[in-house]
CSV table of C-alpha atoms in Angstrom, one decimal:
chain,number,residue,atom,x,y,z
B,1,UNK,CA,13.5,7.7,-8.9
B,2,UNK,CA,11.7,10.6,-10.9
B,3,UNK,CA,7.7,10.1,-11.3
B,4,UNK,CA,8.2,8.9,-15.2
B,5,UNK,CA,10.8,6.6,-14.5
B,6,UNK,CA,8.5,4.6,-11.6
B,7,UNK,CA,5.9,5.1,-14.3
B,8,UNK,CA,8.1,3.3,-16.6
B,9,UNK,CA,9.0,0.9,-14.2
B,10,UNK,CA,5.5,-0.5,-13.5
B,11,UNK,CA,4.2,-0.6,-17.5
B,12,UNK,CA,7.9,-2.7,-17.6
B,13,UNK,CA,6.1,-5.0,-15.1
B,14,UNK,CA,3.0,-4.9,-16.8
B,15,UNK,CA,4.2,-6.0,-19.9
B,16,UNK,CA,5.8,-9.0,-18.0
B,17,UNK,CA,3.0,-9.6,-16.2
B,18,UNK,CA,0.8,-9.5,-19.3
B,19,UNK,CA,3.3,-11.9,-21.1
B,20,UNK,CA,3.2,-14.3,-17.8
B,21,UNK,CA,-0.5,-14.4,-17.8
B,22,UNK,CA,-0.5,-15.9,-21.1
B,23,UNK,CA,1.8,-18.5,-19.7
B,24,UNK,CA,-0.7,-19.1,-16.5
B,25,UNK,CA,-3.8,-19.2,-18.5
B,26,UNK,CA,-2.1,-22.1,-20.8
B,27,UNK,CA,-1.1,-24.5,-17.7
B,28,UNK,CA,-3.5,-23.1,-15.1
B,29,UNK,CA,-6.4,-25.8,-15.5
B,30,UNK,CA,-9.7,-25.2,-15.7
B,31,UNK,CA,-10.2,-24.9,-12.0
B,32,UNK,CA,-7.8,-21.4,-12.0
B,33,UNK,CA,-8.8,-20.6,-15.7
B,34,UNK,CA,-11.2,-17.8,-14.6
B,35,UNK,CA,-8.6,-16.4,-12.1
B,36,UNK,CA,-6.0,-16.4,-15.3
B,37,UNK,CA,-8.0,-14.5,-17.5
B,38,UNK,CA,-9.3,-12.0,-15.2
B,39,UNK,CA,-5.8,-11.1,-14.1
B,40,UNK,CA,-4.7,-10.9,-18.1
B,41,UNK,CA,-7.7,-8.5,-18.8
B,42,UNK,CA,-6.6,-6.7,-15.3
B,43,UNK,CA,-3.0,-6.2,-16.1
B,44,UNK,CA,-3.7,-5.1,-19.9
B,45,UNK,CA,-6.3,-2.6,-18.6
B,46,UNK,CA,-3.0,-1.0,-16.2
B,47,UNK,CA,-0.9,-1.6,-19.0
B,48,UNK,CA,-2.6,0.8,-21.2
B,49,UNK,CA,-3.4,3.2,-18.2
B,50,UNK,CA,0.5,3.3,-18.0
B,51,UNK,CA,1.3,4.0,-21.5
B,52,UNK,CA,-1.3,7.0,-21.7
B,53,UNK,CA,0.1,8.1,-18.2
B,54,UNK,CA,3.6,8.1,-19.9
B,55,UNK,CA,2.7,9.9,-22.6
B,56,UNK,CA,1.1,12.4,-20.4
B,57,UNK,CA,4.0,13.0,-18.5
B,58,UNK,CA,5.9,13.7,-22.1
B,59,UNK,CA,7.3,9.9,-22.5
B,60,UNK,CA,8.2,7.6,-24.9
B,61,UNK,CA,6.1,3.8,-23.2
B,62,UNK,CA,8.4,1.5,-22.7
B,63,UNK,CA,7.6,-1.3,-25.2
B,64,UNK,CA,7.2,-5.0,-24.3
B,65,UNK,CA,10.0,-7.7,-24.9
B,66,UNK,CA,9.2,-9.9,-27.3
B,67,UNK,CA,9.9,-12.8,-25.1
B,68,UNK,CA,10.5,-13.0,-21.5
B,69,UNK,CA,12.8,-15.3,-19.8
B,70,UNK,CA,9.8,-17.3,-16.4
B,71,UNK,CA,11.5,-17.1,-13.3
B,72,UNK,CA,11.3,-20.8,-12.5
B,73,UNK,CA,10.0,-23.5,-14.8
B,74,UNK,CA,6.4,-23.8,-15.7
B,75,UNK,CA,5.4,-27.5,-16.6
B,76,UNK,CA,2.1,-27.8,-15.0
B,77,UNK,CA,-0.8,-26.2,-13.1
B,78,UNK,CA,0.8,-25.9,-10.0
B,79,UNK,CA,3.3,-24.3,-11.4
B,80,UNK,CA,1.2,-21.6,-13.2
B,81,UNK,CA,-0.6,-21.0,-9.9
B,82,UNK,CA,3.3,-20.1,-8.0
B,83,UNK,CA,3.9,-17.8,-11.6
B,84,UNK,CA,0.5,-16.3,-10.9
B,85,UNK,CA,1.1,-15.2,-6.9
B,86,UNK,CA,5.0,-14.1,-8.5
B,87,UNK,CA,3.6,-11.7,-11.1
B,88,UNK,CA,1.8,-10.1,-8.8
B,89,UNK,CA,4.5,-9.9,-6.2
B,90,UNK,CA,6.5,-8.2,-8.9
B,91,UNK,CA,3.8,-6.2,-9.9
B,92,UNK,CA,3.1,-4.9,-6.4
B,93,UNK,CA,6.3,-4.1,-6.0
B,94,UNK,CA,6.5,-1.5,-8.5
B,95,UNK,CA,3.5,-0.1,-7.8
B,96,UNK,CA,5.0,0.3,-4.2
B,97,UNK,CA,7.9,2.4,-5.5
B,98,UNK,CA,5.4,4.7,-7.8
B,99,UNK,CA,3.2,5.3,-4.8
B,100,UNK,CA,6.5,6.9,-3.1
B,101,UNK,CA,7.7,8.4,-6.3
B,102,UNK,CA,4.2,10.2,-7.3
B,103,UNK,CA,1.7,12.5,-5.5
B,104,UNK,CA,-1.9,13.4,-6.2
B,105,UNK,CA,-4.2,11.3,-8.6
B,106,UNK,CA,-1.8,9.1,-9.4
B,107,UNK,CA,-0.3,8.2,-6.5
B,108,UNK,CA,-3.9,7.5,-5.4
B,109,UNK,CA,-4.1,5.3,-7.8
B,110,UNK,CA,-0.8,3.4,-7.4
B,111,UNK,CA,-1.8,2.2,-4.3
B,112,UNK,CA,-5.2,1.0,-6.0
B,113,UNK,CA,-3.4,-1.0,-7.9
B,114,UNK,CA,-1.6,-2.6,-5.5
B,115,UNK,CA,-4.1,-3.5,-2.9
B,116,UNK,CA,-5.4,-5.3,-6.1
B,117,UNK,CA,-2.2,-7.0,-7.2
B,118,UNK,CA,-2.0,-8.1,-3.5
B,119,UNK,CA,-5.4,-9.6,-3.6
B,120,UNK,CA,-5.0,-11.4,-6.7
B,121,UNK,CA,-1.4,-12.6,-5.2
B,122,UNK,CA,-3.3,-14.2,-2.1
B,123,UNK,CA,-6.1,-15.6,-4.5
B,124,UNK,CA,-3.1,-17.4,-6.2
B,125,UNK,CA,-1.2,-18.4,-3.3
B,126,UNK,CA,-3.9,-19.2,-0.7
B,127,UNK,CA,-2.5,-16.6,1.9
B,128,UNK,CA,-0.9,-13.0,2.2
B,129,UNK,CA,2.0,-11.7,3.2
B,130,UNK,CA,2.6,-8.8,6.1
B,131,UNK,CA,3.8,-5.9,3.6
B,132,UNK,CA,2.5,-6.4,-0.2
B,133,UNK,CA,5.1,-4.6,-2.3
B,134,UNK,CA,8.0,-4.1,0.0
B,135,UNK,CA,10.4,-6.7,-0.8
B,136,UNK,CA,12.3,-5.2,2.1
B,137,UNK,CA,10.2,-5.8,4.9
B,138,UNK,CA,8.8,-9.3,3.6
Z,1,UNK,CA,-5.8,3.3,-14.5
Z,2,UNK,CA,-7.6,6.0,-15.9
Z,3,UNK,CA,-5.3,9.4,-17.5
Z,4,UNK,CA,-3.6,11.3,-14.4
Z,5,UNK,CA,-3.6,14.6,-13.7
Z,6,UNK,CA,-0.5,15.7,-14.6
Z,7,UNK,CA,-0.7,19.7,-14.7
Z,8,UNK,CA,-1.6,19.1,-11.3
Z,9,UNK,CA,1.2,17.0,-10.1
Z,10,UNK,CA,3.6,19.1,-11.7
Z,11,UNK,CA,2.2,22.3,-10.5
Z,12,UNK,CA,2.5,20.3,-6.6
Z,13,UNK,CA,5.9,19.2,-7.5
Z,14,UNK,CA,6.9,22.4,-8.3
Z,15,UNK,CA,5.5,24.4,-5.1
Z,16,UNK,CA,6.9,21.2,-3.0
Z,17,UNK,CA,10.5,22.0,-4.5
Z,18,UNK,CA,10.2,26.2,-3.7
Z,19,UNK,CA,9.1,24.9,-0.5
Z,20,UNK,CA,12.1,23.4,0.1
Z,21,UNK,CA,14.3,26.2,-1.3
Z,22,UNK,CA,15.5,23.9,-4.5
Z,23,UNK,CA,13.7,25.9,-7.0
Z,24,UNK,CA,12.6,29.2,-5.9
Z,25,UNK,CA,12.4,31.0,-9.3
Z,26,UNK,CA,9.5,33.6,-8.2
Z,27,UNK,CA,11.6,34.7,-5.1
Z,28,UNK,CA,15.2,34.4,-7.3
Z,29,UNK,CA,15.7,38.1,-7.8
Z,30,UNK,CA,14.5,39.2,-4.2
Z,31,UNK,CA,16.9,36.3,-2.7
Z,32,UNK,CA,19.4,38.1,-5.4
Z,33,UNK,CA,19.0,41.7,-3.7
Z,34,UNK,CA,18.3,40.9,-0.1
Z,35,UNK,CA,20.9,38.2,-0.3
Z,36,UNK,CA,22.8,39.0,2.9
Z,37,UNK,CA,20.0,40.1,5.4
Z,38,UNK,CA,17.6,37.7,4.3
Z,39,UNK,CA,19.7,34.9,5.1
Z,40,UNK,CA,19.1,34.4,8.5
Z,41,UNK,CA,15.6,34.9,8.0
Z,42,UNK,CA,15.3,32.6,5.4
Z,43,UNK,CA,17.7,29.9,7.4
Z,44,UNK,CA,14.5,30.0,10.4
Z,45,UNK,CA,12.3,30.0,7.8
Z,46,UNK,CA,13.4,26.6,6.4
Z,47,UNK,CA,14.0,25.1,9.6
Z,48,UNK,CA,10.5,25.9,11.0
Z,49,UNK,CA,9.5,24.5,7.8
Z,50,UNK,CA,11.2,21.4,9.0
Z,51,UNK,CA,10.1,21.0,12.3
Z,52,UNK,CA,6.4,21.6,11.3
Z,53,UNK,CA,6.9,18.6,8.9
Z,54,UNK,CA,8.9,16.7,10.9
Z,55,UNK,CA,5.8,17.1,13.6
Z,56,UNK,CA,3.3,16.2,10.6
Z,57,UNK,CA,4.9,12.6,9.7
Z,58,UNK,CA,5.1,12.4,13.9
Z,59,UNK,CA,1.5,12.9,14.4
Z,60,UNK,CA,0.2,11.0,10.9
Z,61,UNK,CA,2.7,8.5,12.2
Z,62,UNK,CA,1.0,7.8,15.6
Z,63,UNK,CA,-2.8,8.3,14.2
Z,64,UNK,CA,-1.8,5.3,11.8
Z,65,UNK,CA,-0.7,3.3,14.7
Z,66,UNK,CA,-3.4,3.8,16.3
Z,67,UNK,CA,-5.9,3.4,13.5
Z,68,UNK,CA,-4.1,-0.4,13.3
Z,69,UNK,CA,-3.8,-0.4,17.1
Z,70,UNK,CA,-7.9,-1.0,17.2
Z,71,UNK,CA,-8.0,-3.2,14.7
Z,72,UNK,CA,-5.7,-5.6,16.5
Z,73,UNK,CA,-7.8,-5.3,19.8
Z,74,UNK,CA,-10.8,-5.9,17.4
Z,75,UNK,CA,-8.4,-9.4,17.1
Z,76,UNK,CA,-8.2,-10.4,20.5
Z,77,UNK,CA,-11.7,-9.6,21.2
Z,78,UNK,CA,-12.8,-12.3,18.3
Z,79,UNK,CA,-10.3,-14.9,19.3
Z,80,UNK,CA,-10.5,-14.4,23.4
Z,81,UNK,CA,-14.4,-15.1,22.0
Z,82,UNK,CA,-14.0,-17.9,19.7
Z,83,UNK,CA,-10.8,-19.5,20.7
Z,84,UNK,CA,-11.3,-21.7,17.8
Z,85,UNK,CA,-10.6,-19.2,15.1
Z,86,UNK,CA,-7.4,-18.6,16.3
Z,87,UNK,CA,-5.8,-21.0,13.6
Z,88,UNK,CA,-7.1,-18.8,10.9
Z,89,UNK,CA,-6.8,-15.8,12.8
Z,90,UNK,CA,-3.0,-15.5,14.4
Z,91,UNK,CA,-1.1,-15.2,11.5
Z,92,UNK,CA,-3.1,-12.2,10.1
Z,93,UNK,CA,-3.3,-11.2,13.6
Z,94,UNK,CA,0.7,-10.8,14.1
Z,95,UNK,CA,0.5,-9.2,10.8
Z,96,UNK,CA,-1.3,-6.6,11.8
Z,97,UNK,CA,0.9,-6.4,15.1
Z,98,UNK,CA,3.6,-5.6,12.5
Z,99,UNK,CA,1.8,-3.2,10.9
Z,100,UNK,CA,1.2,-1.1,14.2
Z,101,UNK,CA,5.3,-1.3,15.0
Z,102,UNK,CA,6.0,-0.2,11.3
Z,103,UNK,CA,3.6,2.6,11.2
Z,104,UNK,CA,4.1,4.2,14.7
Z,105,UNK,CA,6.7,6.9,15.4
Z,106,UNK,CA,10.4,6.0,15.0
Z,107,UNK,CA,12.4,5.6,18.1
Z,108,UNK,CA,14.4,8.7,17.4
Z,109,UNK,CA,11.7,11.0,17.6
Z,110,UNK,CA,11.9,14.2,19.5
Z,111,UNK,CA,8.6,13.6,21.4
Z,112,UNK,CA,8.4,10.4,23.8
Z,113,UNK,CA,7.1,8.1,21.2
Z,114,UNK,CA,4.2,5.9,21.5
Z,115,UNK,CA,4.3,2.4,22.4
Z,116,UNK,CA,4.5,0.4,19.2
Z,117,UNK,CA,3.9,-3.0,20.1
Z,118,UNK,CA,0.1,-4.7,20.7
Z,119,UNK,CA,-2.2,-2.3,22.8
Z,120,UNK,CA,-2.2,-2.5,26.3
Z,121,UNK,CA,-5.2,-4.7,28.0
Z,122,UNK,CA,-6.3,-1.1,29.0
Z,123,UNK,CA,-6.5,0.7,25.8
Z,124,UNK,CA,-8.1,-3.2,24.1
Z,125,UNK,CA,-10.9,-2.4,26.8
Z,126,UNK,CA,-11.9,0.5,25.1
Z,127,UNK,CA,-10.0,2.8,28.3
Z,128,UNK,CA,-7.2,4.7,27.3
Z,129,UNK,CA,-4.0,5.1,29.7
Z,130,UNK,CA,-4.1,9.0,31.4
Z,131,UNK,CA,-2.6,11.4,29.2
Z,132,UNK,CA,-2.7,9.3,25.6
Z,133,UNK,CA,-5.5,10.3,23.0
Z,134,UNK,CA,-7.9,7.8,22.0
Z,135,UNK,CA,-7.3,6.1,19.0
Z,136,UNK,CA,-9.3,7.9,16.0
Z,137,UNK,CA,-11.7,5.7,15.0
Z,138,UNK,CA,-13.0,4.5,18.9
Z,139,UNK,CA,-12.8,0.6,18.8
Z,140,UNK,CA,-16.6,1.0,19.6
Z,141,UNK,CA,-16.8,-1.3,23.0
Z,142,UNK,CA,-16.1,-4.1,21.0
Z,143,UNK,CA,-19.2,-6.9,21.0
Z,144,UNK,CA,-18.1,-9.5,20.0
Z,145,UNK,CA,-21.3,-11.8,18.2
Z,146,UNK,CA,-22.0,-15.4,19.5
Z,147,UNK,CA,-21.4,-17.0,16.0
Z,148,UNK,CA,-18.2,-17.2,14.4
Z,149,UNK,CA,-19.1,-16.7,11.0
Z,150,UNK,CA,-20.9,-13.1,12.6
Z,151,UNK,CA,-17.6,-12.7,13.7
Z,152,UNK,CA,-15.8,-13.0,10.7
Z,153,UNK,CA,-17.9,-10.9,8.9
Z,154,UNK,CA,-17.6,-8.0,11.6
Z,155,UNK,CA,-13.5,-8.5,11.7
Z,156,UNK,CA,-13.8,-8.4,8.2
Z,157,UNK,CA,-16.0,-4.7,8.1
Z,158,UNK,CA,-13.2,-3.6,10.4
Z,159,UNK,CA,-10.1,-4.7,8.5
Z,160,UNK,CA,-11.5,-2.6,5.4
Z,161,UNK,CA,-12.3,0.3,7.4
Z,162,UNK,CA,-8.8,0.2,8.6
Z,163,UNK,CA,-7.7,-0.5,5.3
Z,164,UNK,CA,-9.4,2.4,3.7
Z,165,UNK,CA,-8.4,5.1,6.4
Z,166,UNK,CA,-4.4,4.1,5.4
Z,167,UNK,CA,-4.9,4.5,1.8
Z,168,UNK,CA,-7.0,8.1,2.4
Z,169,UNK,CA,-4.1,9.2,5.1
Z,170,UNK,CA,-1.1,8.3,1.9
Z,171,UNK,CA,-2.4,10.9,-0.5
Z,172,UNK,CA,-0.7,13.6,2.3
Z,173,UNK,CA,1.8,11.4,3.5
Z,174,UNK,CA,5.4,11.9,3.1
Z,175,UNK,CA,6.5,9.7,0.4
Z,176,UNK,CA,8.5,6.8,2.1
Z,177,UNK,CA,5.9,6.7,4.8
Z,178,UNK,CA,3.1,6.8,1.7
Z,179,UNK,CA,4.4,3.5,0.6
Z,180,UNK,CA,4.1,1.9,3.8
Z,181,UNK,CA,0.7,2.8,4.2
Z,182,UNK,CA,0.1,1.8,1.0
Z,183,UNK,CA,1.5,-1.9,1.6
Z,184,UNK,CA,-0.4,-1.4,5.1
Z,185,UNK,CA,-3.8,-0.5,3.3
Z,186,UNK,CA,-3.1,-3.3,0.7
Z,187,UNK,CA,-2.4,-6.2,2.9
Z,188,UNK,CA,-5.6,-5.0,4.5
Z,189,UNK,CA,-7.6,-5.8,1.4
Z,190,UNK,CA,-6.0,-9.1,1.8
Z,191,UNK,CA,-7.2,-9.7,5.2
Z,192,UNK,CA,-10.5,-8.8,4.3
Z,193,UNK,CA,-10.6,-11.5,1.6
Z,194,UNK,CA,-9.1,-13.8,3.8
Z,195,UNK,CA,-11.5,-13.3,6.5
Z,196,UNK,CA,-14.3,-13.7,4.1
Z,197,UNK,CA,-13.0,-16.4,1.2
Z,198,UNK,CA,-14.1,-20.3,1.9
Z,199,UNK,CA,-12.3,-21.6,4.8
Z,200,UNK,CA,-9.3,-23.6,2.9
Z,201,UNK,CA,-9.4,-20.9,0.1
Z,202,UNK,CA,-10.0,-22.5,-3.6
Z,203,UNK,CA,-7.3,-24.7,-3.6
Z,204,UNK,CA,-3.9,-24.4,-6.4
């Protein structure tokens, strides 16, 4: 996978993730309403990182769907809290691949964004797992 | 994410390719003329390239081990203290006994490799076995303090150290081995939250 194609890859989860927050913050309660919104302003933010970073590299950004099919049904708070801890699986994941794709600055930075997608995932689900990101070793 | 440096990258990129005799453009015309008695030369060349990497990941490999090595004695020292922690404290603890198998050097390696399961009670006593280095960052004689939430804290200061020497050690890291560290570094910054969050978490 080149550098622009894992940077691809991760503003493609971004988008998701941005469009799943949305769903979270509607159905997360007010207890988890402050968690919601700071992972939507979180995820824009590395959203529009991304785009600049693909443009840097001499991209075209991916756009955003205009929908985007949830990965299980949503109907209540508990269920935004499980959509919540999966966005950022997801989200780690690709940041995973574009730490191994990258070097320098931005590789540094992948990882950032990781360890932060892995710390909003354990705020979600309570508890971490052994290897954020690696969906091989999980 | 703030704008990358990309001139950068692609200038590394590009001197990481010659170095591996993909794109040589500056040398093309003297590997053009000295074709045939270069060869050999350039044949060594690439493999004690090779080896000297090879060597690298081997040595990053077992200084990552043993940076996650200490940390786990750090573990036994807080729960052979407070035995009460140990509900909160063994699953992160055979987490990070994951992370020191994962990060030490593959079986296959040329040199005998390290052990890459939990430290022995030797090396958790601050002693290293004859002939092994310490781990880098000593696991200074571990005191343990008296009150558990002291205890937490301290575990917690020594997960993010941990935690931060991974993610400095990735930016040089071969790149399949940078990931790992990543996650590694990452589920750090978990642990420390963990250690540190209200006891049942805030609830879903």
């Amino acid at each position: 996978m080149s550098v622009l194609e894992a940077v691809q890859a991760a503003l493609a989860a971004e988008h998701a993730a941005v469009y799943g927050y949305g769903v979270v913050g509607g159905r997360a309660g007010a207890a988890r309403r402050t968690d919601a919104a700071a992972g939507l302003a979180a995820h824009r933010a590395r959203r529009d990182a991304l785009e600049r970073t693909v443009r840097d590299l001499g991209g075209t950004p991916v756009a955003s769907a205009p929908a985007y099919a949830l990965p299980f049904p949503v109907p209540d708070a508990a269920g935004a809290v499980r959509l919540g801890a999966e966005l950022e699986d997801r989200v780690a994941g690709v940041y995973a691949d574009l730490v191994r794709a990258a070097g320098g600055a931005l590789r540094r930075e992948a990882a950032v964004a990781l360890r932060e997608a892995a710390v909003r995932s354990a705020r979600w689900r309570g508890g971490g797992v052994a290897f954020p990101g690696l969906a091989e070793r999980r | 994410m703030g704008r990358t440096d990309t001139t950068r990258r692609r200038a590394l990129a590009t001197s990481g390719a010659a170095t591996a005799g993909l794109v040589a453009l500056p040398g093309l015309s003297l590997l053009l003329t000295g074709c045939s008695a270069d060869d050999g030369a350039d044949a060594a060349r690439d493999r004690a390239a090779a080896a000297r990497a090879a060597a690298a990941e081997t040595a990053l490999r077992r200084r990552s081990a043993a940076v996650s090595g200490g940390l786990l004695a750090r573990y036994d020292a807080v729960l052979a203290a407070h035995p009460p922690l140990a509900a909160r404290l063994n699953p992160l603890r055979a987490a990070v006994a994951e992370h020191v198998a994962a990060l030490g050097p593959v079986a296959a390696a040329s040199e005998a490799p390290a052990p890459a399961g939990p430290p022995s009670p030797a090396r958790a006593t601050g002693t290293p076995p004859p002939g092994s280095r310490p781990p880098e960052p000593a696991p200074a004689a571990t005191t343990v303090p008296a009150a558990p939430e002291a205890a937490l804290t301290g575990l917690a200061d020594a997960v993010r150290r941990a935690s931060d020497a991974h993610a400095a050690a990735l930016t040089d890291a071969p790149p399949e081995y940078a990931r790992l560290l990543a996650s590694v570094a990452a589920a750090g910054a978990v642990h420390a939250y963990l250690l540190t969050a209200p006891a049942e978490g805030n609830g879903s």
